DNA sequence: CTAAGAGATCGATGGCTGTCGATGTGTGTG
DNA sequence: CACACACATCGACAGCCATCGATCTCTTAG
Protein backbone atom coordinates (compact mmCIF):
# COMPACT_ATOMS: atom_id res chain seq x y z
CA UNK A 1 0.00 0.00 0.00
CA UNK A 2 1.22 3.43 -0.92
CA UNK A 3 1.46 5.82 1.98
CA UNK A 4 0.59 9.41 1.21
CA UNK A 5 1.76 12.41 3.14
CA UNK A 6 -1.11 14.21 4.87
CA UNK A 7 -0.90 17.09 2.45
CA UNK A 8 -1.11 14.75 -0.54
CA UNK A 9 -4.08 13.06 1.06
CA UNK A 10 -6.09 16.27 0.98
CA UNK A 11 -4.74 17.97 -2.12
CA UNK A 12 -6.32 15.22 -4.21
CA UNK A 13 -9.89 16.26 -3.46
CA UNK A 14 -12.19 18.83 -4.94
CA UNK A 15 -14.35 20.86 -2.55
CA UNK A 16 -16.99 19.04 -0.53
CA UNK A 17 -19.79 20.92 -2.24
CA UNK A 18 -18.57 20.14 -5.73
CA UNK A 19 -18.91 16.38 -5.84
CA UNK A 20 -19.53 13.59 -3.34
CA UNK A 21 -16.42 12.69 -1.38
CA UNK A 22 -15.32 9.07 -1.90
CA UNK A 23 -15.02 6.75 1.05
CA UNK A 24 -11.26 6.54 0.60
CA UNK A 25 -10.86 10.31 0.46
CA UNK A 26 -13.06 10.80 3.52
CA UNK A 27 -10.97 8.33 5.50
CA UNK A 28 -7.82 10.18 4.56
CA UNK A 29 -9.14 13.64 5.38
CA UNK A 30 -10.98 12.87 8.61
CA UNK A 31 -7.80 12.27 10.68
CA UNK A 32 -6.51 15.74 9.79
CA UNK A 33 -9.78 17.34 10.88
CA UNK A 34 -9.76 15.17 13.99
CA UNK A 35 -6.35 16.57 14.86
CA UNK A 36 -7.78 20.08 14.55
CA UNK A 37 -10.98 19.33 16.44
CA UNK A 38 -9.68 19.95 19.95
CA UNK A 39 -9.63 23.31 21.75
CA UNK A 40 -6.09 22.88 23.05
CA UNK A 41 -4.71 21.80 19.67
CA UNK A 42 -6.52 24.66 17.93
CA UNK A 43 -4.83 27.12 20.27
CA UNK A 44 -1.45 25.40 19.94
CA UNK A 45 -1.63 25.53 16.15
CA UNK A 46 -2.75 29.14 16.24
CA UNK A 47 0.04 30.06 18.65
CA UNK A 48 2.65 28.51 16.37
CA UNK A 49 1.17 29.80 13.11
CA UNK A 50 0.75 33.36 14.37
CA UNK A 51 4.11 33.47 16.13
CA UNK A 52 6.91 35.62 14.86
CA UNK A 53 8.79 33.70 12.19
CA UNK A 54 6.00 31.15 11.88
CA UNK A 55 7.60 28.91 14.47
CA UNK A 56 7.55 28.51 18.23
CA UNK A 57 9.57 26.71 20.89
CA UNK A 58 7.92 24.03 22.99
CA UNK A 59 9.32 25.73 26.08
CA UNK A 60 7.11 28.74 25.35
CA UNK A 61 4.05 26.65 24.47
CA UNK A 62 4.14 24.77 27.75
CA UNK A 63 3.74 27.97 29.73
CA UNK A 64 0.69 29.09 27.73
CA UNK A 65 -1.55 26.38 29.15
CA UNK A 66 -2.46 25.09 32.57
CA UNK A 67 -1.77 21.56 31.45
CA UNK A 68 1.03 19.14 32.20
CA UNK A 69 4.08 18.95 29.97
CA UNK A 70 3.25 15.40 28.75
CA UNK A 71 -0.20 16.55 27.70
CA UNK A 72 1.17 19.43 25.60
CA UNK A 73 3.75 17.08 24.11
CA UNK A 74 0.98 14.65 23.22
CA UNK A 75 -1.09 17.31 21.44
CA UNK A 76 1.94 18.54 19.50
CA UNK A 77 2.62 14.99 18.39
CA UNK A 78 -0.95 14.60 17.14
CA UNK A 79 -0.68 17.82 15.12
CA UNK A 80 2.71 16.77 13.79
CA UNK A 81 1.55 13.31 12.70
CA UNK A 82 -1.45 14.89 10.98
CA UNK A 83 0.94 16.97 8.90
CA UNK A 84 -0.20 20.26 10.38
CA UNK A 85 3.04 21.02 12.22
CA UNK A 86 6.66 20.47 11.21
CA UNK A 87 9.16 19.58 13.92
CA UNK A 88 12.81 20.61 14.21
CA UNK A 89 15.23 20.05 17.07
CA UNK A 90 17.88 22.70 17.65
CA UNK A 91 20.19 21.88 20.52
CA UNK A 92 18.15 21.26 23.63
CA UNK A 93 15.08 22.95 22.27
CA UNK A 94 12.42 21.79 19.83
CA UNK A 95 10.68 24.18 17.44
CA UNK A 96 7.38 23.59 15.69
CA UNK A 97 6.40 25.31 12.46
CA UNK A 98 2.93 25.37 10.91
CA UNK A 99 2.38 23.83 7.50
CA UNK A 100 0.63 26.44 5.37
CA UNK A 101 0.14 23.90 2.58
CA UNK A 102 -1.83 21.51 4.78
CA UNK A 103 -4.04 24.27 6.16
CA UNK A 104 -4.70 25.69 2.71
CA UNK A 105 -5.60 22.28 1.34
CA UNK A 106 -8.08 21.76 4.15
CA UNK A 107 -9.57 25.22 3.65
CA UNK A 108 -10.05 24.55 -0.06
CA UNK A 109 -11.76 21.27 0.67
CA UNK A 110 -14.19 22.88 3.11
CA UNK A 111 -14.84 26.12 1.28
CA UNK A 112 -18.14 26.58 -0.50
CA UNK A 113 -17.46 27.16 -4.22
CA UNK A 114 -20.89 28.76 -4.60
CA UNK A 115 -20.04 31.63 -2.29
CA UNK B 1 -25.22 33.10 29.39
CA UNK B 2 -25.71 34.16 25.83
CA UNK B 3 -26.00 31.31 23.40
CA UNK B 4 -24.53 31.91 19.97
CA UNK B 5 -25.51 30.11 16.82
CA UNK B 6 -22.71 27.96 15.44
CA UNK B 7 -22.14 30.34 12.56
CA UNK B 8 -21.84 33.30 14.94
CA UNK B 9 -19.40 31.31 17.02
CA UNK B 10 -16.96 31.05 14.15
CA UNK B 11 -17.58 34.29 12.29
CA UNK B 12 -16.14 36.16 15.24
CA UNK B 13 -12.60 34.92 14.73
CA UNK B 14 -9.76 36.00 12.54
CA UNK B 15 -7.70 33.30 10.80
CA UNK B 16 -5.67 30.96 12.99
CA UNK B 17 -2.40 32.22 11.54
CA UNK B 18 -3.22 35.85 12.15
CA UNK B 19 -3.40 35.98 15.92
CA UNK B 20 -3.55 33.45 18.76
CA UNK B 21 -6.99 31.99 19.19
CA UNK B 22 -8.50 32.71 22.61
CA UNK B 23 -9.55 29.87 24.85
CA UNK B 24 -13.20 30.87 24.53
CA UNK B 25 -13.04 31.01 20.74
CA UNK B 26 -11.27 27.67 20.55
CA UNK B 27 -13.94 26.05 22.69
CA UNK B 28 -16.65 27.42 20.41
CA UNK B 29 -14.96 26.36 17.17
CA UNK B 30 -13.75 22.89 18.18
CA UNK B 31 -17.24 21.32 18.30
CA UNK B 32 -17.88 22.32 14.68
CA UNK B 33 -14.62 20.76 13.56
CA UNK B 34 -15.40 17.71 15.68
CA UNK B 35 -18.66 17.32 13.80
CA UNK B 36 -16.70 17.37 10.53
CA UNK B 37 -13.96 15.05 11.74
CA UNK B 38 -15.63 11.75 10.92
CA UNK B 39 -15.45 9.92 7.58
CA UNK B 40 -19.17 9.14 7.48
CA UNK B 41 -20.19 12.70 8.37
CA UNK B 42 -17.77 14.13 5.81
CA UNK B 43 -19.39 12.01 3.12
CA UNK B 44 -22.90 12.84 4.33
CA UNK B 45 -22.17 16.55 4.24
CA UNK B 46 -20.56 16.24 0.83
CA UNK B 47 -23.50 14.24 -0.50
CA UNK B 48 -25.96 16.89 0.67
CA UNK B 49 -23.86 19.88 -0.40
CA UNK B 50 -23.11 18.53 -3.86
CA UNK B 51 -26.63 17.24 -4.45
CA UNK B 52 -28.89 18.88 -6.98
CA UNK B 53 -30.63 21.82 -5.34
CA UNK B 54 -28.21 21.74 -2.42
CA UNK B 55 -30.46 19.45 -0.43
CA UNK B 56 -31.03 15.73 -0.05
CA UNK B 57 -33.65 13.42 1.42
CA UNK B 58 -32.73 11.15 4.31
CA UNK B 59 -34.29 8.27 2.42
CA UNK B 60 -31.59 8.62 -0.24
CA UNK B 61 -28.76 9.10 2.27
CA UNK B 62 -29.58 5.88 4.11
CA UNK B 63 -29.00 3.81 1.00
CA UNK B 64 -25.59 5.36 0.33
CA UNK B 65 -23.97 3.68 3.33
CA UNK B 66 -23.74 0.18 4.73
CA UNK B 67 -24.77 1.45 8.13
CA UNK B 68 -27.95 1.14 10.13
CA UNK B 69 -30.66 3.79 9.90
CA UNK B 70 -30.18 4.94 13.52
CA UNK B 71 -26.49 5.49 12.87
CA UNK B 72 -27.13 7.70 9.84
CA UNK B 73 -29.80 9.57 11.79
CA UNK B 74 -27.29 10.11 14.60
CA UNK B 75 -24.65 11.54 12.27
CA UNK B 76 -27.15 13.87 10.61
CA UNK B 77 -28.18 15.11 14.03
CA UNK B 78 -24.57 15.87 14.94
CA UNK B 79 -24.07 17.84 11.73
CA UNK B 80 -27.35 19.67 12.29
CA UNK B 81 -26.56 20.63 15.88
CA UNK B 82 -23.15 21.88 14.76
CA UNK B 83 -24.89 24.25 12.37
CA UNK B 84 -23.51 22.57 9.26
CA UNK B 85 -26.84 21.18 8.04
CA UNK B 86 -30.31 22.70 8.06
CA UNK B 87 -33.27 20.39 8.57
CA UNK B 88 -36.72 20.60 7.02
CA UNK B 89 -39.58 18.14 7.19
CA UNK B 90 -41.87 17.93 4.19
CA UNK B 91 -44.67 15.43 4.63
CA UNK B 92 -43.24 12.06 5.53
CA UNK B 93 -39.78 12.91 4.33
CA UNK B 94 -36.99 14.97 5.88
CA UNK B 95 -34.59 17.03 3.79
CA UNK B 96 -31.20 18.30 4.86
CA UNK B 97 -29.52 21.33 3.31
CA UNK B 98 -25.91 22.38 3.76
CA UNK B 99 -25.10 25.72 5.38
CA UNK B 100 -22.70 27.51 3.08
CA UNK B 101 -22.19 30.25 5.67
CA UNK B 102 -20.93 27.84 8.32
CA UNK B 103 -18.56 26.12 5.90
CA UNK B 104 -17.22 29.42 4.60
CA UNK B 105 -16.63 30.69 8.11
CA UNK B 106 -14.66 27.58 8.97
CA UNK B 107 -12.64 27.79 5.77
CA UNK B 108 -11.74 31.41 6.51
CA UNK B 109 -10.63 30.47 10.00
CA UNK B 110 -8.38 27.69 8.75
CA UNK B 111 -7.02 29.37 5.64
CA UNK B 112 -3.47 30.64 5.67
CA UNK B 113 -3.55 34.41 5.01
CA UNK B 114 0.09 34.29 3.94
CA UNK B 115 -0.65 32.08 0.94
C1' DC C 1 -59.68 3.85 13.24
C1' DT C 2 -56.02 0.80 11.62
C1' DA C 3 -51.94 -0.21 9.18
C1' DA C 4 -47.59 0.98 7.04
C1' DG C 5 -43.65 3.57 6.32
C1' DA C 6 -40.02 7.44 7.44
C1' DG C 7 -37.24 8.97 10.66
C1' DA C 8 -35.91 10.04 15.60
C1' DT C 9 -34.86 8.41 20.21
C1' DC C 10 -33.30 5.05 23.75
C1' DG C 11 -30.07 1.85 26.12
C1' DA C 12 -26.16 -0.97 25.79
C1' DT C 13 -21.45 -1.87 24.39
C1' DG C 14 -16.77 -1.81 22.70
C1' DG C 15 -13.26 1.22 21.31
C1' DC C 16 -11.06 5.59 21.30
C1' DT C 17 -8.90 9.78 23.64
C1' DG C 18 -7.46 13.58 26.87
C1' DT C 19 -5.14 13.79 31.01
C1' DC C 20 -1.82 12.74 34.47
C1' DG C 21 2.53 11.04 37.21
C1' DA C 22 6.52 8.43 36.50
C1' DT C 23 10.18 7.46 33.72
C1' DG C 24 13.25 7.48 29.58
C1' DT C 25 16.34 9.95 26.17
C1' DG C 26 19.30 13.22 24.49
C1' DT C 27 22.02 17.57 25.13
C1' DG C 28 24.77 20.95 27.30
C1' DT C 29 27.58 22.22 31.76
C1' DG C 30 30.97 21.81 35.32
C1' DC D 1 31.69 11.33 34.92
C1' DA D 2 27.78 13.57 37.20
C1' DC D 3 24.24 16.67 37.04
C1' DA D 4 20.50 19.63 35.22
C1' DC D 5 17.34 20.59 31.84
C1' DA D 6 14.02 20.05 27.59
C1' DC D 7 11.18 17.06 25.70
C1' DA D 8 9.27 12.41 24.56
C1' DT D 9 7.34 8.04 25.92
C1' DC D 10 4.82 4.84 28.96
C1' DG D 11 0.93 2.98 31.69
C1' DA D 12 -3.27 3.90 33.85
C1' DC D 13 -7.73 5.81 34.21
C1' DA D 14 -12.01 8.31 33.33
C1' DG D 15 -14.97 10.20 30.02
C1' DC D 16 -16.57 10.35 25.36
C1' DC D 17 -18.37 8.32 20.90
C1' DA D 18 -19.70 5.29 16.80
C1' DT D 19 -22.61 1.63 16.26
C1' DC D 20 -26.44 -1.38 16.81
C1' DG D 21 -31.32 -3.48 17.81
C1' DA D 22 -35.50 -2.18 19.79
C1' DT D 23 -38.84 1.12 20.22
C1' DC D 24 -41.25 5.53 19.76
C1' DT D 25 -43.49 9.48 17.02
C1' DC D 26 -45.56 11.35 13.22
C1' DT D 27 -47.74 11.34 8.65
C1' DT D 28 -50.32 9.36 4.96
C1' DA D 29 -53.22 5.61 2.85
C1' DG D 30 -57.16 2.76 2.95
PDB file of N, CA and C in Angstrom, chain A residues 55-107:
ATOM      1  N   UNK A  55       7.213  30.070  13.671  1.00  0.00           N
ATOM      2  CA  UNK A  55       7.604  28.914  14.474  1.00  0.00           C
ATOM      3  C   UNK A  55       7.635  29.292  15.945  1.00  0.00           C
ATOM      4  N   UNK A  56       7.539  28.265  16.792  1.00  0.00           N
ATOM      5  CA  UNK A  56       7.550  28.511  18.230  1.00  0.00           C
ATOM      6  C   UNK A  56       8.244  27.362  18.932  1.00  0.00           C
ATOM      7  N   UNK A  57       8.847  27.695  20.078  1.00  0.00           N
ATOM      8  CA  UNK A  57       9.566  26.714  20.886  1.00  0.00           C
ATOM      9  C   UNK A  57       8.604  26.057  21.868  1.00  0.00           C
ATOM     10  N   UNK A  58       8.779  24.765  22.059  1.00  0.00           N
ATOM     11  CA  UNK A  58       7.919  24.033  22.993  1.00  0.00           C
ATOM     12  C   UNK A  58       7.980  24.660  24.378  1.00  0.00           C
ATOM     13  N   UNK A  59       9.148  25.160  24.736  1.00  0.00           N
ATOM     14  CA  UNK A  59       9.315  25.731  26.076  1.00  0.00           C
ATOM     15  C   UNK A  59       8.347  26.884  26.301  1.00  0.00           C
ATOM     16  N   UNK A  60       8.068  27.655  25.224  1.00  0.00           N
ATOM     17  CA  UNK A  60       7.109  28.743  25.353  1.00  0.00           C
ATOM     18  C   UNK A  60       5.680  28.227  25.365  1.00  0.00           C
ATOM     19  N   UNK A  61       5.412  27.178  24.576  1.00  0.00           N
ATOM     20  CA  UNK A  61       4.047  26.654  24.467  1.00  0.00           C
ATOM     21  C   UNK A  61       3.589  26.047  25.786  1.00  0.00           C
ATOM     22  N   UNK A  62       4.500  25.396  26.479  1.00  0.00           N
ATOM     23  CA  UNK A  62       4.137  24.771  27.751  1.00  0.00           C
ATOM     24  C   UNK A  62       3.570  25.778  28.740  1.00  0.00           C
ATOM     25  N   UNK A  63       4.147  26.981  28.752  1.00  0.00           N
ATOM     26  CA  UNK A  63       3.735  27.974  29.733  1.00  0.00           C
ATOM     27  C   UNK A  63       2.396  28.618  29.393  1.00  0.00           C
ATOM     28  N   UNK A  64       1.917  28.421  28.171  1.00  0.00           N
ATOM     29  CA  UNK A  64       0.695  29.089  27.729  1.00  0.00           C
ATOM     30  C   UNK A  64      -0.565  28.351  28.172  1.00  0.00           C
ATOM     31  N   UNK A  65      -0.395  27.164  28.750  1.00  0.00           N
ATOM     32  CA  UNK A  65      -1.553  26.375  29.151  1.00  0.00           C
ATOM     33  C   UNK A  65      -1.386  25.895  30.590  1.00  0.00           C
ATOM     34  N   UNK A  66      -2.507  25.678  31.223  1.00  0.00           N
ATOM     35  CA  UNK A  66      -2.463  25.092  32.565  1.00  0.00           C
ATOM     36  C   UNK A  66      -2.629  23.588  32.449  1.00  0.00           C
ATOM     37  N   UNK A  67      -1.740  23.000  31.672  1.00  0.00           N
ATOM     38  CA  UNK A  67      -1.767  21.557  31.449  1.00  0.00           C
ATOM     39  C   UNK A  67      -0.366  21.024  31.672  1.00  0.00           C
ATOM     40  N   UNK A  68      -0.277  19.733  31.942  1.00  0.00           N
ATOM     41  CA  UNK A  68       1.030  19.136  32.200  1.00  0.00           C
ATOM     42  C   UNK A  68       1.873  19.102  30.926  1.00  0.00           C
ATOM     43  N   UNK A  69       3.174  18.990  31.116  1.00  0.00           N
ATOM     44  CA  UNK A  69       4.079  18.945  29.971  1.00  0.00           C
ATOM     45  C   UNK A  69       3.810  17.733  29.076  1.00  0.00           C
ATOM     46  N   UNK A  70       3.571  16.539  29.620  1.00  0.00           N
ATOM     47  CA  UNK A  70       3.252  15.404  28.745  1.00  0.00           C
ATOM     48  C   UNK A  70       2.003  15.638  27.896  1.00  0.00           C
ATOM     49  N   UNK A  71       1.028  16.315  28.460  1.00  0.00           N
ATOM     50  CA  UNK A  71      -0.200  16.554  27.695  1.00  0.00           C
ATOM     51  C   UNK A  71       0.075  17.464  26.499  1.00  0.00           C
ATOM     52  N   UNK A  72       0.821  18.540  26.711  1.00  0.00           N
ATOM     53  CA  UNK A  72       1.171  19.427  25.600  1.00  0.00           C
ATOM     54  C   UNK A  72       1.985  18.665  24.559  1.00  0.00           C
ATOM     55  N   UNK A  73       2.930  17.875  25.026  1.00  0.00           N
ATOM     56  CA  UNK A  73       3.747  17.080  24.114  1.00  0.00           C
ATOM     57  C   UNK A  73       2.882  16.138  23.285  1.00  0.00           C
ATOM     58  N   UNK A  74       1.897  15.550  23.925  1.00  0.00           N
ATOM     59  CA  UNK A  74       0.977  14.648  23.221  1.00  0.00           C
ATOM     60  C   UNK A  74       0.219  15.386  22.114  1.00  0.00           C
ATOM     61  N   UNK A  75      -0.311  16.557  22.426  1.00  0.00           N
ATOM     62  CA  UNK A  75      -1.087  17.311  21.435  1.00  0.00           C
ATOM     63  C   UNK A  75      -0.208  17.748  20.262  1.00  0.00           C
ATOM     64  N   UNK A  76       1.021  18.145  20.566  1.00  0.00           N
ATOM     65  CA  UNK A  76       1.938  18.543  19.496  1.00  0.00           C
ATOM     66  C   UNK A  76       2.244  17.351  18.589  1.00  0.00           C
ATOM     67  N   UNK A  77       2.362  16.188  19.184  1.00  0.00           N
ATOM     68  CA  UNK A  77       2.619  14.991  18.388  1.00  0.00           C
ATOM     69  C   UNK A  77       1.458  14.689  17.448  1.00  0.00           C
ATOM     70  N   UNK A  78       0.240  14.839  17.966  1.00  0.00           N
ATOM     71  CA  UNK A  78      -0.946  14.597  17.137  1.00  0.00           C
ATOM     72  C   UNK A  78      -0.961  15.551  15.947  1.00  0.00           C
ATOM     73  N   UNK A  79      -0.693  16.830  16.207  1.00  0.00           N
ATOM     74  CA  UNK A  79      -0.684  17.817  15.125  1.00  0.00           C
ATOM     75  C   UNK A  79       0.439  17.517  14.130  1.00  0.00           C
ATOM     76  N   UNK A  80       1.581  17.076  14.651  1.00  0.00           N
ATOM     77  CA  UNK A  80       2.711  16.766  13.786  1.00  0.00           C
ATOM     78  C   UNK A  80       2.398  15.570  12.887  1.00  0.00           C
ATOM     79  N   UNK A  81       1.844  14.519  13.475  1.00  0.00           N
ATOM     80  CA  UNK A  81       1.548  13.306  12.701  1.00  0.00           C
ATOM     81  C   UNK A  81       0.424  13.546  11.691  1.00  0.00           C
ATOM     82  N   UNK A  82      -0.400  14.548  11.936  1.00  0.00           N
ATOM     83  CA  UNK A  82      -1.454  14.889  10.978  1.00  0.00           C
ATOM     84  C   UNK A  82      -0.916  15.760   9.850  1.00  0.00           C
ATOM     85  N   UNK A  83       0.335  16.158   9.959  1.00  0.00           N
ATOM     86  CA  UNK A  83       0.943  16.967   8.901  1.00  0.00           C
ATOM     87  C   UNK A  83       0.695  18.448   9.052  1.00  0.00           C
ATOM     88  N   UNK A  84       0.130  18.852  10.186  1.00  0.00           N
ATOM     89  CA  UNK A  84      -0.201  20.263  10.376  1.00  0.00           C
ATOM     90  C   UNK A  84       0.957  21.047  10.983  1.00  0.00           C
ATOM     91  N   UNK A  85       1.875  20.351  11.629  1.00  0.00           N
ATOM     92  CA  UNK A  85       3.041  21.015  12.223  1.00  0.00           C
ATOM     93  C   UNK A  85       4.315  20.281  11.813  1.00  0.00           C
ATOM     94  N   UNK A  86       5.346  21.045  11.454  1.00  0.00           N
ATOM     95  CA  UNK A  86       6.660  20.465  11.210  1.00  0.00           C
ATOM     96  C   UNK A  86       7.502  20.610  12.468  1.00  0.00           C
ATOM     97  N   UNK A  87       8.406  19.656  12.672  1.00  0.00           N
ATOM     98  CA  UNK A  87       9.158  19.583  13.916  1.00  0.00           C
ATOM     99  C   UNK A  87      10.646  19.684  13.618  1.00  0.00           C
ATOM    100  N   UNK A  88      11.373  20.469  14.408  1.00  0.00           N
ATOM    101  CA  UNK A  88      12.812  20.605  14.214  1.00  0.00           C
ATOM    102  C   UNK A  88      13.493  20.777  15.564  1.00  0.00           C
ATOM    103  N   UNK A  89      14.504  19.967  15.805  1.00  0.00           N
ATOM    104  CA  UNK A  89      15.232  20.048  17.071  1.00  0.00           C
ATOM    105  C   UNK A  89      16.496  20.874  16.862  1.00  0.00           C
ATOM    106  N   UNK A  90      16.680  21.857  17.721  1.00  0.00           N
ATOM    107  CA  UNK A  90      17.879  22.696  17.646  1.00  0.00           C
ATOM    108  C   UNK A  90      18.504  22.755  19.030  1.00  0.00           C
ATOM    109  N   UNK A  91      19.566  21.951  19.211  1.00  0.00           N
ATOM    110  CA  UNK A  91      20.186  21.877  20.522  1.00  0.00           C
ATOM    111  C   UNK A  91      19.253  21.198  21.492  1.00  0.00           C
ATOM    112  N   UNK A  92      19.016  21.841  22.617  1.00  0.00           N
ATOM    113  CA  UNK A  92      18.150  21.259  23.632  1.00  0.00           C
ATOM    114  C   UNK A  92      16.682  21.538  23.331  1.00  0.00           C
ATOM    115  N   UNK A  93      16.453  22.527  22.499  1.00  0.00           N
ATOM    116  CA  UNK A  93      15.084  22.948  22.265  1.00  0.00           C
ATOM    117  C   UNK A  93      14.486  22.363  20.992  1.00  0.00           C
ATOM    118  N   UNK A  94      13.159  22.280  20.990  1.00  0.00           N
ATOM    119  CA  UNK A  94      12.424  21.792  19.828  1.00  0.00           C
ATOM    120  C   UNK A  94      11.500  22.897  19.343  1.00  0.00           C
ATOM    121  N   UNK A  95      11.525  23.146  18.037  1.00  0.00           N
ATOM    122  CA  UNK A  95      10.680  24.176  17.443  1.00  0.00           C
ATOM    123  C   UNK A  95       9.648  23.539  16.522  1.00  0.00           C
ATOM    124  N   UNK A  96       8.441  24.039  16.595  1.00  0.00           N
ATOM    125  CA  UNK A  96       7.382  23.592  15.693  1.00  0.00           C
ATOM    126  C   UNK A  96       7.017  24.724  14.749  1.00  0.00           C
ATOM    127  N   UNK A  97       6.742  24.344  13.497  1.00  0.00           N
ATOM    128  CA  UNK A  97       6.403  25.309  12.464  1.00  0.00           C
ATOM    129  C   UNK A  97       5.124  24.849  11.775  1.00  0.00           C
ATOM    130  N   UNK A  98       4.200  25.774  11.516  1.00  0.00           N
ATOM    131  CA  UNK A  98       2.930  25.368  10.914  1.00  0.00           C
ATOM    132  C   UNK A  98       3.095  25.130   9.419  1.00  0.00           C
ATOM    133  N   UNK A  99       2.347  24.159   8.925  1.00  0.00           N
ATOM    134  CA  UNK A  99       2.383  23.834   7.498  1.00  0.00           C
ATOM    135  C   UNK A  99       1.267  24.569   6.775  1.00  0.00           C
ATOM    136  N   UNK A 100       1.626  25.668   6.101  1.00  0.00           N
ATOM    137  CA  UNK A 100       0.625  26.437   5.373  1.00  0.00           C
ATOM    138  C   UNK A 100      -0.046  25.619   4.290  1.00  0.00           C
ATOM    139  N   UNK A 101       0.708  24.706   3.667  1.00  0.00           N
ATOM    140  CA  UNK A 101       0.139  23.898   2.583  1.00  0.00           C
ATOM    141  C   UNK A 101      -0.998  23.024   3.095  1.00  0.00           C
ATOM    142  N   UNK A 102      -0.794  22.389   4.239  1.00  0.00           N
ATOM    143  CA  UNK A 102      -1.830  21.508   4.779  1.00  0.00           C
ATOM    144  C   UNK A 102      -3.076  22.304   5.140  1.00  0.00           C
ATOM    145  N   UNK A 103      -2.882  23.452   5.775  1.00  0.00           N
ATOM    146  CA  UNK A 103      -4.036  24.269   6.155  1.00  0.00           C
ATOM    147  C   UNK A 103      -4.787  24.766   4.922  1.00  0.00           C
ATOM    148  N   UNK A 104      -4.042  25.205   3.918  1.00  0.00           N
ATOM    149  CA  UNK A 104      -4.697  25.693   2.709  1.00  0.00           C
ATOM    150  C   UNK A 104      -5.481  24.594   2.017  1.00  0.00           C
ATOM    151  N   UNK A 105      -4.901  23.396   1.978  1.00  0.00           N
ATOM    152  CA  UNK A 105      -5.600  22.281   1.337  1.00  0.00           C
ATOM    153  C   UNK A 105      -6.908  21.980   2.058  1.00  0.00           C
ATOM    154  N   UNK A 106      -6.865  22.001   3.367  1.00  0.00           N
ATOM    155  CA  UNK A 106      -8.082  21.765   4.145  1.00  0.00           C
ATOM    156  C   UNK A 106      -9.113  22.857   3.891  1.00  0.00           C
ATOM    157  N   UNK A 107      -8.651  24.102   3.866  1.00  0.00           N
ATOM    158  CA  UNK A 107      -9.574  25.224   3.651  1.00  0.00           C
ATOM    159  C   UNK A 107     -10.250  25.104   2.294  1.00  0.00           C
TER     160      UNK A 107
END
